[in-house]
Amino acid sequence: MVSVPNEGGVERSVLSWLDGVGWETHGQDGSRGANVLDSTYDRRSNEVIYWDLLAEQVVKLNDDMTEENVEKFISSLKRDLDHENLLDGNQAFHELLTKGKTFSVKRADGVSKTIYVDLIDFETPENNRFHAVNQFSVSRGTTIRPDVNLFVNGIPLVTMELKSLAQDNDWHDAVSDLRTYQEDTPRLFVPGLFNIAADTMELRYGAVGAPKEFYEPWNDAPDIYESDNGMQQAVRALCNPETVLDLLKHFVFYERRAGGDAKIVPRYMQYYAVNAILDRVREGEHDRGLVWHTQGSGKSFTMLYAAENLLSRDVANNPQVFVIVDTDKLNSQMRDQLANLSLERWTTAESIDHLEELIEEGQSQLVLTTIQKFESVSPDIQGNDEVVVMSDEAHRFMEADLGSRLEAALPDGFHFGFTGTPVREGERHEDRNTFREFSPEGEDYLHRYSVKQGIEDGLILPVYFTLRHEMEWDIDETGLDEQFEHEFRGMNTDEKREFVRETVTAKTLAELAPRVDRTAEEIGQHYDEHVVPNGWKGMVVTPSRRSAAMYGERLVEQRGEDAVEVLYTATNGDSDLIKQFHTDSEERDEIIKRFKQEETPELLVVHGMLLTGFDAPILKTMYLDRELKNHNLMQAIARTNRPAAGKENGEIVDFQGVFESIDEALDYDAETKAYAARDKDELFEDLVSQLDTVMGLFDDIPKDDSQEAVSSAIERVSTHPERREFKQGFRRLQNLYESVAPDGRLVKEGIQDRYTWLSRVHVAFKRTTAGDDAPQKDMREKTRDILEDNIDVEEIQRDFPTYKLGEEYLEEVEGLDNPSVTAAQVAHATREHLHPRTGQNPRYKRLSERVTDIVERWQGGDMADPEAVEALKSVEEEVLDVESEAEERGMTDAEFAIYTHLTEENADDIDSENQAEMVAEDIVETFEERVDRGYPGWKTNPQTAGEIERVLLDTLVVDHDLDHLMNDEFADATRTYLIENYA
């Protein structure tokens, strides 16, 4: 029997997973499970709590509650559901759930006493009743029926709305339904902890009242709940009874906000990091630990959750908790956040003396302070022997001697460092090393949340980089030498060399007026083409205040005074050049505030500012003209990766060549390097892949302007599921296209024409399906301009040279009159063709070497122009022969490369060409089956190299008995062929 996929199937799966982790479930058989509880506990359809069940549990959990007085208590509790504002009601009821409700009872002697009545037993969870039911219907003015509800002692704590992708709905639609339910029937959500929106493939959860952007994934789990099925793992890890009660009791904040109060529940990495801290303090074996969470993951809230749990639970008897930041601005931000949160026991150290007083008193509370206030604190004054210190931006705490002052002031206790960018500068004691400072021996970190996880979870965006560091310098060497000799004639040769070595630095070059002129022009052009059309903003990062002022002058002249602001610190004695951009602290705060909003300035030029702790989602592009490494570079990258509606990625345009050697610039593990920032070519590859995906919807439809083609295309995407695929696919394609354009490859490779065809279909589709009178108004300005005005291909060719190869190109160069020009064209084109292929086949490498030899002989005068042309054309034809031979043999490029290597480099090690062909095919087939290539950075991941090694062992040794081929030369070559051909 065939069952058609639908929401019911998702619902039954969720119920079965909940049943497996301890919930009493009803509805797994497809029936309406809520009916079972409704009839058992006589619930009326307008009620949201199973009052009879709750009454039973209240009597069971509280000694002073009896069947005689519980009805009065329940009547009182019902009034606690009455609130005009959902969040106010939710906060008030949360207090009742976690601390109990006051109630007056009569003792045996007739005297009344006030008690706290527990609704839930948090100490002994098995004393509670846990129910999971489907189709719980509530009728209050309107009727709602969420898919699954979780009840503890009859109280609804979790509401789930489930969708089926097979029915053209996803978790976004589920969030919309949940928000409608909250508006129509808020009473159901007054006791609620969080909601869940899920579809066939994905799950998101959000606190009661949360907007869609705050629905998060739960992508981690203890070993007991791990599963290859991500949905199943999320349901089991997030919704098991123990975790639900833990979140309810210990992980809820309410925050006062200008636009309306908010309920806050933790992200999964915050939850697991806090529990790791609690376990370490509870066990007491080690007194420190490093929490390495990428920028943008919410480290401040992780610290506050940890502090609240340390103060409210029995992890320690009476702890004093210090949260330490390293700037006054971060201190102010954290203080303001604390003032707006439902967190009770905290204070701020207002001065060094006040901090010393707080340390001596040792009161059990959260103390917020800056590291700088420890500068003059006396050692050995710790008044509480249960101290827990949490240091934000821990990678900066080893600077000067402040870390030592902190250790001396608080020698006994636990110290946890929080950072997104740890430092590992060396292994000597004097080298800064966050891991050595905060981690016990043998442990790198207590908990980690990586850049890769942040991107996958949508908390941060991928960042792409573009190199712009190579410039052609027109230098009058003779005049330079003469002037130098004249000015420094008193120096001997060694002194001159030493002077040049010390003086002519990267900073010196960055301050040269001609270089700043040219770079400012490039910034302006890039900004107009890539940043302005979509409403984003940019930042120019400079190596000095002087260069910042120079950029400021040129960019203000180029864009206007209101469009550009320059930020750096002012000092006495500054030159007039630097003075013109002086600002005080209040002025800078106002500039930054305006920048974060949709106001001027549109470009910030900075030196020594805003590279840490500056979150502005509107910032898309950083123009980097300063050498940065390691944690400083990671911090800079993180300025551009904050999500915003319609923003696909961050971008860094690199004028210093920092990203030319990413391995040297970032001393981190391979995953961090791979995900921190990516070559913009990867963005282009994403565009090509997405274009192929969307075009695939119209495979059998002509791509022309005929009525028949357009009509067929619209008909194709006007029904499920193609309608949804086209809408979502084209939206992503549009964003990718606008991030890449302008780029000469869009025209050269026919991408623009295909995209234009899809754009027009999209316009017609919107007109016919949505009744939009002006569908083009939704097309972004940049896309429209590109489509209408096209690209000046000649200009793009000058900036981004691309060359067309193959038989057609060779025919075209035949028509050139000048043999020297022809030779240069063929040489350049052939090199461009071969360069990315040299690792794909051994013949390409040999052909590349031949090209180099021909060019050297030609340029050296040993070969005439016509002879060089013929020799180079011969090489190019052999290049094409390699490709055609692979096709004729029916081999993939990777198979043919390994086959070629075996037959030409290892001919004595194999029996025949047939054996070489079989071996090559088996290696590639096993590689495709076993090596994960579905993530960026797989090519450089050490796990890839290790798995290829195992593929070769199994194929060569086990399957073909070719042990003698398991040598470094063949293994290295094969690994290169596989990676280069699949990259």
CSV table of N, CA and C in Angstrom, one decimal, residues 783-847:
chain,number,residue,atom,x,y,z
A,783,THR,N,19.8,44.7,-10.6
A,783,THR,CA,19.5,43.7,-11.6
A,783,THR,C,18.9,44.4,-12.8
A,784,ARG,N,17.9,45.3,-12.6
A,784,ARG,CA,17.3,46.0,-13.7
A,784,ARG,C,18.3,46.8,-14.5
A,785,ASP,N,19.2,47.5,-13.9
A,785,ASP,CA,20.2,48.2,-14.6
A,785,ASP,C,21.1,47.3,-15.5
A,786,ILE,N,21.5,46.2,-14.9
A,786,ILE,CA,22.3,45.3,-15.6
A,786,ILE,C,21.6,44.8,-16.9
A,787,LEU,N,20.3,44.4,-16.6
A,787,LEU,CA,19.5,43.8,-17.8
A,787,LEU,C,19.3,44.9,-18.9
A,788,GLU,N,19.0,46.1,-18.5
A,788,GLU,CA,18.7,47.1,-19.5
A,788,GLU,C,19.9,47.7,-20.1
A,789,ASP,N,20.9,48.0,-19.4
A,789,ASP,CA,22.1,48.7,-19.9
A,789,ASP,C,23.2,47.7,-20.4
A,790,ASN,N,23.1,46.5,-19.9
A,790,ASN,CA,24.2,45.5,-20.2
A,790,ASN,C,25.5,45.9,-19.6
A,791,ILE,N,26.5,45.1,-19.9
A,791,ILE,CA,27.8,45.3,-19.3
A,791,ILE,C,28.8,45.7,-20.4
A,792,ASP,N,29.6,46.7,-20.0
A,792,ASP,CA,30.6,47.1,-21.0
A,792,ASP,C,31.7,46.0,-20.9
A,793,VAL,N,31.6,45.0,-21.8
A,793,VAL,CA,32.4,43.8,-21.8
A,793,VAL,C,33.9,44.2,-22.0
A,794,GLU,N,34.2,45.2,-22.9
A,794,GLU,CA,35.5,45.6,-23.1
A,794,GLU,C,36.2,46.0,-21.9
A,795,GLU,N,35.5,46.8,-21.1
A,795,GLU,CA,36.1,47.4,-19.9
A,795,GLU,C,36.4,46.2,-18.9
A,796,ILE,N,35.4,45.3,-18.8
A,796,ILE,CA,35.6,44.2,-17.9
A,796,ILE,C,36.7,43.3,-18.3
A,797,GLN,N,36.9,43.2,-19.6
A,797,GLN,CA,38.0,42.4,-20.1
A,797,GLN,C,39.4,43.0,-19.7
A,798,ARG,N,39.4,44.3,-19.6
A,798,ARG,CA,40.7,44.9,-19.2
A,798,ARG,C,40.9,44.6,-17.7
A,799,ASP,N,39.9,44.6,-16.9
A,799,ASP,CA,40.1,44.4,-15.5
A,799,ASP,C,40.2,42.9,-15.1
A,800,PHE,N,39.4,42.1,-15.8
A,800,PHE,CA,39.3,40.7,-15.5
A,800,PHE,C,39.5,39.9,-16.8
A,801,PRO,N,40.8,39.8,-17.2
A,801,PRO,CA,41.0,39.1,-18.5
A,801,PRO,C,40.5,37.7,-18.6
A,802,THR,N,39.7,37.4,-19.6
A,802,THR,CA,39.3,36.0,-19.8
A,802,THR,C,39.6,35.7,-21.3
A,803,TYR,N,39.9,34.5,-21.5
A,803,TYR,CA,40.3,34.1,-22.9
A,803,TYR,C,39.5,32.8,-23.3
A,804,LYS,N,39.0,32.9,-24.5
A,804,LYS,CA,38.2,31.8,-25.1
A,804,LYS,C,39.1,30.8,-25.8
A,805,LEU,N,39.0,29.5,-25.5
A,805,LEU,CA,39.9,28.5,-26.0
A,805,LEU,C,39.1,27.5,-26.9
A,806,GLY,N,39.9,26.7,-27.6
A,806,GLY,CA,39.3,25.7,-28.4
A,806,GLY,C,39.5,25.9,-29.9
A,807,GLU,N,38.9,25.1,-30.7
A,807,GLU,CA,39.1,25.2,-32.2
A,807,GLU,C,38.6,26.5,-32.7
A,808,GLU,N,37.5,27.0,-32.2
A,808,GLU,CA,37.0,28.3,-32.7
A,808,GLU,C,38.0,29.4,-32.4
A,809,TYR,N,38.7,29.4,-31.3
A,809,TYR,CA,39.6,30.4,-31.0
A,809,TYR,C,40.8,30.4,-31.9
A,810,LEU,N,41.3,29.1,-32.2
A,810,LEU,CA,42.4,29.0,-33.0
A,810,LEU,C,42.1,29.5,-34.5
A,811,GLU,N,40.9,29.3,-34.9
A,811,GLU,CA,40.5,29.8,-36.2
A,811,GLU,C,40.5,31.3,-36.2
A,812,GLU,N,40.1,31.9,-35.1
A,812,GLU,CA,40.0,33.4,-35.0
A,812,GLU,C,41.4,34.0,-35.1
A,813,VAL,N,42.4,33.4,-34.4
A,813,VAL,CA,43.7,34.1,-34.4
A,813,VAL,C,44.4,33.9,-35.8
A,814,GLU,N,44.0,33.0,-36.6
A,814,GLU,CA,44.5,32.9,-37.9
A,814,GLU,C,44.4,34.2,-38.7
A,815,GLY,N,43.3,34.9,-38.4
A,815,GLY,CA,43.1,36.2,-39.2
A,815,GLY,C,43.9,37.3,-38.7
A,816,LEU,N,44.7,37.2,-37.7
A,816,LEU,CA,45.5,38.3,-37.2
A,816,LEU,C,46.7,38.5,-38.2
A,817,ASP,N,47.0,39.8,-38.5
A,817,ASP,CA,48.0,40.1,-39.5
A,817,ASP,C,49.4,40.0,-38.8
A,818,ASN,N,49.5,40.4,-37.6
A,818,ASN,CA,50.9,40.5,-37.0
A,818,ASN,C,51.2,39.2,-36.3
A,819,PRO,N,52.2,38.4,-36.8
A,819,PRO,CA,52.6,37.1,-36.2
A,819,PRO,C,53.0,37.3,-34.8
A,820,SER,N,53.7,38.4,-34.4
A,820,SER,CA,54.1,38.6,-33.0
A,820,SER,C,52.9,38.7,-32.1
A,821,VAL,N,51.9,39.5,-32.5
A,821,VAL,CA,50.7,39.6,-31.7
A,821,VAL,C,50.0,38.2,-31.6
A,822,THR,N,50.0,37.5,-32.7
A,822,THR,CA,49.3,36.2,-32.7
A,822,THR,C,50.0,35.3,-31.8
A,823,ALA,N,51.4,35.3,-31.7
A,823,ALA,CA,52.1,34.4,-30.8
A,823,ALA,C,51.8,34.8,-29.4
A,824,ALA,N,51.8,36.1,-29.1
A,824,ALA,CA,51.5,36.5,-27.7
A,824,ALA,C,50.1,36.1,-27.3
A,825,GLN,N,49.1,36.2,-28.2
A,825,GLN,CA,47.7,35.9,-27.9
A,825,GLN,C,47.6,34.4,-27.6
A,826,VAL,N,48.2,33.5,-28.5
A,826,VAL,CA,48.1,32.1,-28.3
A,826,VAL,C,48.8,31.7,-27.1
A,827,ALA,N,50.0,32.2,-26.8
A,827,ALA,CA,50.8,31.9,-25.6
A,827,ALA,C,50.0,32.2,-24.3
A,828,HIS,N,49.4,33.4,-24.3
A,828,HIS,CA,48.6,33.8,-23.2
A,828,HIS,C,47.4,33.0,-23.0
A,829,ALA,N,46.7,32.7,-24.0
A,829,ALA,CA,45.5,31.9,-24.0
A,829,ALA,C,45.8,30.5,-23.5
A,830,THR,N,46.8,29.9,-24.1
A,830,THR,CA,47.2,28.5,-23.8
A,830,THR,C,47.6,28.4,-22.3
A,831,ARG,N,48.3,29.4,-21.8
A,831,ARG,CA,48.7,29.4,-20.4
A,831,ARG,C,47.5,29.5,-19.5
A,832,GLU,N,46.6,30.4,-19.9
A,832,GLU,CA,45.3,30.6,-19.1
A,832,GLU,C,44.5,29.3,-19.1
A,833,HIS,N,44.5,28.6,-20.2
A,833,HIS,CA,43.8,27.3,-20.3
A,833,HIS,C,44.4,26.2,-19.5
A,834,LEU,N,45.8,26.2,-19.5
A,834,LEU,CA,46.5,25.1,-18.8
A,834,LEU,C,46.6,25.3,-17.3
A,835,HIS,N,46.8,26.6,-16.9
A,835,HIS,CA,47.1,26.9,-15.6
A,835,HIS,C,46.1,26.2,-14.6
A,836,PRO,N,44.8,26.3,-14.7
A,836,PRO,CA,44.0,25.7,-13.7
A,836,PRO,C,43.9,24.2,-13.9
A,837,ARG,N,44.5,23.6,-15.0
A,837,ARG,CA,44.3,22.2,-15.3
A,837,ARG,C,45.6,21.4,-15.0
A,838,THR,N,46.7,22.0,-14.6
A,838,THR,CA,47.9,21.3,-14.5
A,838,THR,C,47.8,20.2,-13.5
A,839,GLY,N,47.0,20.3,-12.5
A,839,GLY,CA,46.8,19.2,-11.5
A,839,GLY,C,45.8,18.2,-11.9
A,840,GLN,N,45.1,18.4,-13.1
A,840,GLN,CA,44.0,17.5,-13.4
A,840,GLN,C,44.5,16.3,-14.3
A,841,ASN,N,45.6,16.4,-14.9
A,841,ASN,CA,46.1,15.3,-15.7
A,841,ASN,C,47.6,15.5,-15.9
A,842,PRO,N,48.4,14.4,-15.9
A,842,PRO,CA,49.9,14.5,-16.0
A,842,PRO,C,50.2,15.1,-17.4
A,843,ARG,N,49.4,14.9,-18.4
A,843,ARG,CA,49.8,15.5,-19.7
A,843,ARG,C,49.7,17.0,-19.7
A,844,TYR,N,48.8,17.5,-18.9
A,844,TYR,CA,48.7,19.0,-18.9
A,844,TYR,C,49.9,19.6,-18.3
A,845,LYS,N,50.5,19.0,-17.3
A,845,LYS,CA,51.7,19.5,-16.7
A,845,LYS,C,52.9,19.5,-17.7
A,846,ARG,N,53.0,18.4,-18.5
A,846,ARG,CA,54.0,18.4,-19.5
A,846,ARG,C,53.8,19.4,-20.6
A,847,LEU,N,52.6,19.6,-21.0
A,847,LEU,CA,52.2,20.6,-22.0
A,847,LEU,C,52.5,22.0,-21.5
